[in-house]
Amino acid sequence: MSTPQERYRGVHPIIPTAFHEDGSFDEASQRRLIDHLVAVGVQGVAPLGFLGEGHKLTEAERRRVIEVIVDQARGRLKVLVGVRAFGTASAVAQAQEAKQLGADAVFAAPLGVQNDDALYAYYRTLAEESGIDVMIHDFPESFGTVLSPALIARLANEVPGIVGIKLEEPPVLVKTSQVLAQAPHLAVLGGLGGVYFLEELQRGAVGIMTGFAYPEVLLEIWRHYTAGDHAKAAEVFDRYCPLLRYEFQPKIGLAFRKHVYKRRGVFATDHIRPPGLRLDPRSVQELEATIARVGLPLEPVGAA
């Protein structure tokens, strides 16, 4: 059986949920996105995180989004589903649903309690009762809960179902080293828009889970680095840093990514459910100028 680091190597984009202009779920656009990401060559997709507006969906909508993505992926991509709940029972139910619908793993936010014993019990129960691979989502800026390296390592070393972590607590590179020093078998995936991806790989991350609209860039960096050509990986990373930096703006990053997918013919609309920022004309101009500056396309996917 493969190890978690082998199973979850590579690029796993956090994907947005497609909506019609009236706010209803746009199944056709969601399927086009999956096909586009298969063509790009990423290893997996991660629906229903913050970028996926999972917190804005009804339970029935959440289930349908997972069904559509798993069906369209058809084993061509791993599917890692976001879990966030106010209590253990509801988190377990979300994870069990993801497993039932054919997902490979979940990435689970912590509960809003700052107590290591309670957090340990939560993640242990989630892993044991759901029966699906569990990745910890470590993002205290959004969740308000700090997960210490010691707690993360204890979970990784004592709970077989805890297979990895999406690590997003700055200083992220220092924490990556601290976690892997205590749990060297854990699959660490970077995040934070990819702005530290090269250094995350240098610190021992096996891949990334983030919402960048051009995951082919992240894939190129990862392929060069894992092939041993670290200089080429750095060259690619440096080339695209202006866009990584610009797109990873708090609160408006989702709007940037949906705009790109609409321009490229993947999404029919760039609709965001409220509350959520929409793009103003100046921001559109800046985004598209930055995309042009680094030499990436805005033409429809598949165009010459």
Short mmCIF file of C-alpha atoms in Angstrom, two decimals:
data_model
loop_
_atom_site.label_atom_id
_atom_site.label_comp_id
_atom_site.label_asym_id
_atom_site.label_seq_id
_atom_site.Cartn_x
_atom_site.Cartn_y
_atom_site.Cartn_z
CA MET A 1 0.00 0.00 0.00
CA SER A 2 1.29 3.46 -0.88
CA THR A 3 2.27 5.95 1.80
CA PRO A 4 0.37 9.22 2.33
CA GLN A 5 3.31 11.14 0.87
CA GLU A 6 3.08 9.03 -2.28
CA ARG A 7 -0.72 9.22 -2.55
CA TYR A 8 -0.95 12.97 -2.15
CA ARG A 9 2.06 14.16 -4.10
CA GLY A 10 1.55 16.95 -6.57
CA VAL A 11 -0.85 19.80 -7.29
CA HIS A 12 -4.41 19.73 -5.95
CA PRO A 13 -6.19 23.00 -6.81
CA ILE A 14 -8.82 24.35 -4.46
CA ILE A 15 -11.58 24.78 -7.01
CA PRO A 16 -14.38 27.34 -7.09
CA THR A 17 -18.02 26.34 -7.33
CA ALA A 18 -19.70 27.42 -10.57
CA PHE A 19 -22.97 29.35 -10.40
CA HIS A 20 -25.46 30.68 -12.91
CA GLU A 21 -26.21 34.41 -12.77
CA ASP A 22 -29.21 33.67 -10.57
CA GLY A 23 -26.95 31.99 -8.02
CA SER A 24 -27.99 28.40 -8.73
CA PHE A 25 -25.38 25.67 -9.21
CA ASP A 26 -24.00 25.52 -12.76
CA GLU A 27 -23.28 21.83 -13.27
CA ALA A 28 -22.08 22.16 -16.88
CA SER A 29 -19.43 24.75 -15.96
CA GLN A 30 -18.29 22.65 -13.02
CA ARG A 31 -17.80 19.67 -15.31
CA ARG A 32 -15.85 21.80 -17.80
CA LEU A 33 -13.52 22.86 -15.00
CA ILE A 34 -12.79 19.25 -14.07
CA ASP A 35 -12.07 18.37 -17.70
CA HIS A 36 -9.80 21.40 -18.01
CA LEU A 37 -7.83 20.39 -14.92
CA VAL A 38 -7.50 16.82 -16.18
CA ALA A 39 -6.06 18.25 -19.42
CA VAL A 40 -3.65 20.42 -17.43
CA GLY A 41 -2.41 17.30 -15.65
CA VAL A 42 -2.92 18.06 -11.97
CA GLN A 43 -3.09 15.19 -9.51
CA GLY A 44 -6.28 16.13 -7.70
CA VAL A 45 -8.95 18.73 -6.95
CA ALA A 46 -10.21 20.11 -3.65
CA PRO A 47 -13.82 21.34 -3.69
CA LEU A 48 -15.79 23.05 -0.92
CA GLY A 49 -13.04 24.99 0.75
CA PHE A 50 -13.30 28.76 1.25
CA LEU A 51 -12.65 29.24 -2.45
CA GLY A 52 -15.44 26.79 -3.21
CA GLU A 53 -17.94 28.83 -1.15
CA GLY A 54 -18.83 25.64 0.72
CA HIS A 55 -20.11 27.68 3.64
CA LYS A 56 -22.68 29.30 1.34
CA LEU A 57 -24.25 26.05 0.12
CA THR A 58 -27.23 24.15 1.45
CA GLU A 59 -26.67 20.52 2.48
CA ALA A 60 -28.39 19.35 -0.70
CA GLU A 61 -26.25 21.64 -2.84
CA ARG A 62 -23.09 20.50 -1.09
CA ARG A 63 -23.97 16.89 -1.85
CA ARG A 64 -24.72 17.65 -5.49
CA VAL A 65 -21.44 19.52 -5.99
CA ILE A 66 -19.50 16.52 -4.67
CA GLU A 67 -21.52 14.11 -6.82
CA VAL A 68 -20.84 16.11 -9.98
CA ILE A 69 -17.13 16.50 -9.33
CA VAL A 70 -16.55 12.85 -8.42
CA ASP A 71 -18.59 11.74 -11.44
CA GLN A 72 -16.71 14.00 -13.85
CA ALA A 73 -13.32 13.12 -12.39
CA ARG A 74 -14.06 9.41 -12.98
CA GLY A 75 -10.88 8.37 -11.22
CA ARG A 76 -8.74 10.68 -13.35
CA LEU A 77 -8.15 12.97 -10.38
CA LYS A 78 -8.15 12.53 -6.65
CA VAL A 79 -11.01 14.41 -4.96
CA LEU A 80 -10.34 15.96 -1.55
CA VAL A 81 -13.46 17.53 -0.02
CA GLY A 82 -13.46 20.42 2.43
CA VAL A 83 -15.03 19.83 5.85
CA ARG A 84 -15.91 22.59 8.29
CA ALA A 85 -18.39 22.32 11.13
CA PHE A 86 -19.19 23.71 14.55
CA GLY A 87 -19.15 20.29 16.20
CA THR A 88 -17.65 16.83 15.82
CA ALA A 89 -20.87 15.08 14.84
CA SER A 90 -21.57 17.36 11.88
CA ALA A 91 -17.93 17.17 10.72
CA VAL A 92 -18.10 13.37 10.83
CA ALA A 93 -21.34 13.45 8.85
CA GLN A 94 -19.74 15.65 6.17
CA ALA A 95 -16.73 13.33 5.92
CA GLN A 96 -18.89 10.21 5.78
CA GLU A 97 -20.92 11.78 3.00
CA ALA A 98 -17.74 12.56 1.06
CA LYS A 99 -16.62 8.95 1.39
CA GLN A 100 -20.05 7.63 0.40
CA LEU A 101 -19.99 9.77 -2.73
CA GLY A 102 -16.55 8.51 -3.79
CA ALA A 103 -14.10 11.16 -2.57
CA ASP A 104 -10.54 10.10 -1.75
CA ALA A 105 -10.00 12.31 1.29
CA VAL A 106 -11.25 15.31 3.24
CA PHE A 107 -9.36 18.35 4.41
CA ALA A 108 -10.88 19.35 7.70
CA ALA A 109 -10.87 22.67 9.51
CA PRO A 110 -10.42 22.56 13.29
CA LEU A 111 -13.20 23.32 15.73
CA GLY A 112 -13.29 26.83 17.14
CA VAL A 113 -11.80 25.82 20.48
CA GLN A 114 -8.26 26.54 21.67
CA ASN A 115 -7.61 23.37 23.62
CA ASP A 116 -5.18 20.68 22.45
CA ASP A 117 -6.98 17.80 24.15
CA ALA A 118 -10.30 18.78 22.59
CA LEU A 119 -8.74 19.25 19.16
CA TYR A 120 -6.95 15.91 19.40
CA ALA A 121 -10.22 14.18 20.30
CA TYR A 122 -12.01 15.93 17.43
CA TYR A 123 -9.54 14.90 14.74
CA ARG A 124 -9.16 11.38 16.11
CA THR A 125 -12.93 10.86 16.16
CA LEU A 126 -13.26 12.35 12.68
CA ALA A 127 -10.64 10.00 11.24
CA GLU A 128 -11.86 6.89 13.04
CA GLU A 129 -15.59 7.32 12.48
CA SER A 130 -15.50 8.61 8.91
CA GLY A 131 -13.23 5.93 7.50
CA ILE A 132 -11.76 8.32 4.92
CA ASP A 133 -8.28 9.82 4.71
CA VAL A 134 -8.19 13.04 6.74
CA MET A 135 -5.98 16.03 6.06
CA ILE A 136 -5.78 18.73 8.70
CA HIS A 137 -6.46 22.23 7.41
CA ASP A 138 -4.21 24.54 9.39
CA PHE A 139 -5.23 28.14 8.67
CA PRO A 140 -5.66 30.07 11.93
CA GLU A 141 -6.09 33.41 10.17
CA SER A 142 -9.48 32.18 8.93
CA PHE A 143 -10.41 29.58 11.56
CA GLY A 144 -9.17 31.36 14.67
CA THR A 145 -7.63 28.15 16.06
CA VAL A 146 -3.89 27.55 16.36
CA LEU A 147 -2.65 23.99 15.90
CA SER A 148 0.79 23.52 17.46
CA PRO A 149 3.44 21.42 15.71
CA ALA A 150 3.40 19.08 18.71
CA LEU A 151 -0.36 18.51 18.39
CA ILE A 152 -0.13 17.96 14.64
CA ALA A 153 2.72 15.47 15.11
CA ARG A 154 0.83 13.63 17.85
CA LEU A 155 -2.16 13.22 15.57
CA ALA A 156 0.02 12.08 12.68
CA ASN A 157 1.90 9.58 14.82
CA GLU A 158 -1.04 8.16 16.78
CA VAL A 159 -4.02 8.26 14.40
CA PRO A 160 -3.59 6.19 11.21
CA GLY A 161 -6.35 8.06 9.38
CA ILE A 162 -4.56 11.41 9.66
CA VAL A 163 -2.55 11.38 6.44
CA GLY A 164 -1.56 14.96 5.79
CA ILE A 165 -1.89 18.66 6.44
CA LYS A 166 -2.66 21.72 4.35
CA LEU A 167 -0.33 24.01 6.23
CA GLU A 168 -1.04 27.75 6.07
CA GLU A 169 0.11 29.29 9.36
CA PRO A 170 2.90 31.84 8.90
CA PRO A 171 5.79 31.55 9.22
CA VAL A 172 4.73 28.59 7.11
CA LEU A 173 8.25 27.45 6.24
CA VAL A 174 9.39 27.33 9.84
CA LYS A 175 6.28 25.40 10.84
CA THR A 176 6.73 22.96 7.96
CA SER A 177 10.18 22.07 9.26
CA GLN A 178 8.93 21.79 12.84
CA VAL A 179 6.09 19.45 11.86
CA LEU A 180 8.21 17.19 9.64
CA ALA A 181 10.92 16.95 12.27
CA GLN A 182 8.38 15.26 14.54
CA ALA A 183 6.26 13.45 11.91
CA PRO A 184 8.47 12.82 8.86
CA HIS A 185 5.91 10.54 7.20
CA LEU A 186 3.14 13.19 7.09
CA ALA A 187 2.10 14.51 3.67
CA VAL A 188 2.54 18.27 3.91
CA LEU A 189 0.81 20.35 1.23
CA GLY A 190 1.47 24.04 0.85
CA GLY A 191 -1.16 26.69 0.32
CA LEU A 192 -1.35 30.48 0.64
CA GLY A 193 -1.83 31.05 -3.08
CA GLY A 194 1.47 29.41 -4.00
CA VAL A 195 3.53 32.42 -2.99
CA TYR A 196 5.92 30.21 -0.98
CA PHE A 197 5.65 27.07 -3.09
CA LEU A 198 9.32 26.79 -4.04
CA GLU A 199 10.45 27.16 -0.45
CA GLU A 200 7.72 24.79 0.76
CA LEU A 201 9.13 22.11 -1.51
CA GLN A 202 12.61 22.86 -0.22
CA ARG A 203 11.32 22.36 3.33
CA GLY A 204 9.82 18.96 2.54
CA ALA A 205 6.28 19.59 1.27
CA VAL A 206 5.17 16.96 -1.27
CA GLY A 207 2.82 19.27 -3.15
CA ILE A 208 0.30 22.04 -2.83
CA MET A 209 -3.43 22.65 -2.37
CA THR A 210 -4.32 26.19 -3.34
CA GLY A 211 -6.64 28.19 -5.58
CA PHE A 212 -4.34 29.70 -8.21
CA ALA A 213 -6.18 30.05 -11.54
CA TYR A 214 -3.21 28.71 -13.54
CA PRO A 215 -2.33 25.44 -11.79
CA GLU A 216 -0.19 24.48 -14.79
CA VAL A 217 2.40 26.92 -13.40
CA LEU A 218 2.44 25.16 -10.04
CA LEU A 219 2.63 21.81 -11.80
CA GLU A 220 5.64 22.93 -13.83
CA ILE A 221 7.44 24.07 -10.69
CA TRP A 222 6.61 20.79 -8.94
CA ARG A 223 7.72 18.62 -11.86
CA HIS A 224 11.06 20.36 -12.23
CA TYR A 225 11.71 20.27 -8.50
CA THR A 226 10.80 16.62 -8.01
CA ALA A 227 12.88 15.68 -11.07
CA GLY A 228 15.89 17.22 -9.35
CA ASP A 229 16.18 20.34 -11.53
CA HIS A 230 15.90 22.80 -8.68
CA ALA A 231 17.38 25.67 -10.69
CA LYS A 232 14.69 25.34 -13.37
CA ALA A 233 11.99 25.12 -10.70
CA ALA A 234 13.28 28.37 -9.22
CA GLU A 235 13.37 29.99 -12.67
CA VAL A 236 9.73 29.13 -13.32
CA PHE A 237 8.69 30.24 -9.83
CA ASP A 238 10.47 33.58 -10.23
CA ARG A 239 8.88 34.19 -13.63
CA TYR A 240 5.32 33.88 -12.32
CA CYS A 241 5.75 35.46 -8.89
CA PRO A 242 4.11 38.75 -9.95
CA LEU A 243 0.85 36.93 -10.72
CA LEU A 244 1.03 34.65 -7.68
CA ARG A 245 1.44 37.75 -5.52
CA TYR A 246 -1.26 39.80 -7.23
CA GLU A 247 -3.88 37.04 -7.35
CA PHE A 248 -3.40 36.11 -3.71
CA GLN A 249 -5.08 39.21 -2.34
CA PRO A 250 -7.27 38.58 0.71
CA LYS A 251 -11.04 38.74 0.15
CA ILE A 252 -10.86 39.30 -3.61
CA GLY A 253 -8.87 36.27 -4.79
CA LEU A 254 -12.01 34.26 -5.59
CA ALA A 255 -13.26 37.01 -7.88
CA PHE A 256 -9.93 37.02 -9.73
CA ARG A 257 -10.05 33.26 -10.25
CA LYS A 258 -13.65 33.19 -11.42
CA HIS A 259 -12.90 36.04 -13.82
CA VAL A 260 -10.07 34.05 -15.38
CA TYR A 261 -12.21 30.93 -15.74
CA LYS A 262 -14.98 32.96 -17.38
CA ARG A 263 -12.54 34.65 -19.78
CA ARG A 264 -11.13 31.24 -20.70
CA GLY A 265 -14.55 29.77 -21.43
CA VAL A 266 -14.54 27.32 -18.53
CA PHE A 267 -17.24 29.06 -16.47
CA ALA A 268 -20.30 30.63 -18.05
CA THR A 269 -20.39 33.36 -15.39
CA ASP A 270 -18.20 34.78 -12.65
CA HIS A 271 -21.06 34.90 -10.14
CA ILE A 272 -20.14 34.88 -6.44
CA ARG A 273 -22.78 34.29 -3.80
CA PRO A 274 -23.07 37.06 -1.22
CA PRO A 275 -21.26 38.04 0.81
CA GLY A 276 -18.35 38.31 -1.58
CA LEU A 277 -16.43 40.99 -3.43
CA ARG A 278 -16.93 41.52 -7.15
CA LEU A 279 -14.25 42.98 -9.38
CA ASP A 280 -14.15 46.67 -10.22
CA PRO A 281 -12.86 47.74 -13.67
CA ARG A 282 -9.49 48.91 -12.33
CA SER A 283 -8.83 45.56 -10.67
CA VAL A 284 -9.78 43.70 -13.86
CA GLN A 285 -7.32 45.86 -15.79
CA GLU A 286 -4.52 45.21 -13.29
CA LEU A 287 -5.16 41.47 -13.22
CA GLU A 288 -5.18 41.10 -16.98
CA ALA A 289 -2.09 43.27 -17.35
CA THR A 290 -0.25 41.09 -14.85
CA ILE A 291 -1.35 37.93 -16.65
CA ALA A 292 -0.06 39.38 -19.93
CA ARG A 293 3.21 40.46 -18.28
CA VAL A 294 4.06 36.93 -17.22
CA GLY A 295 2.99 35.50 -20.58
CA LEU A 296 -0.06 33.44 -19.67
CA PRO A 297 -3.16 33.12 -21.88
CA LEU A 298 -6.64 34.54 -21.42
CA GLU A 299 -8.00 32.99 -24.62
CA PRO A 300 -10.61 30.23 -24.31
CA VAL A 301 -9.21 26.89 -23.22
CA GLY A 302 -8.22 24.86 -26.28
CA ALA A 303 -7.74 27.90 -28.51
CA ALA A 304 -4.63 28.01 -30.62
#
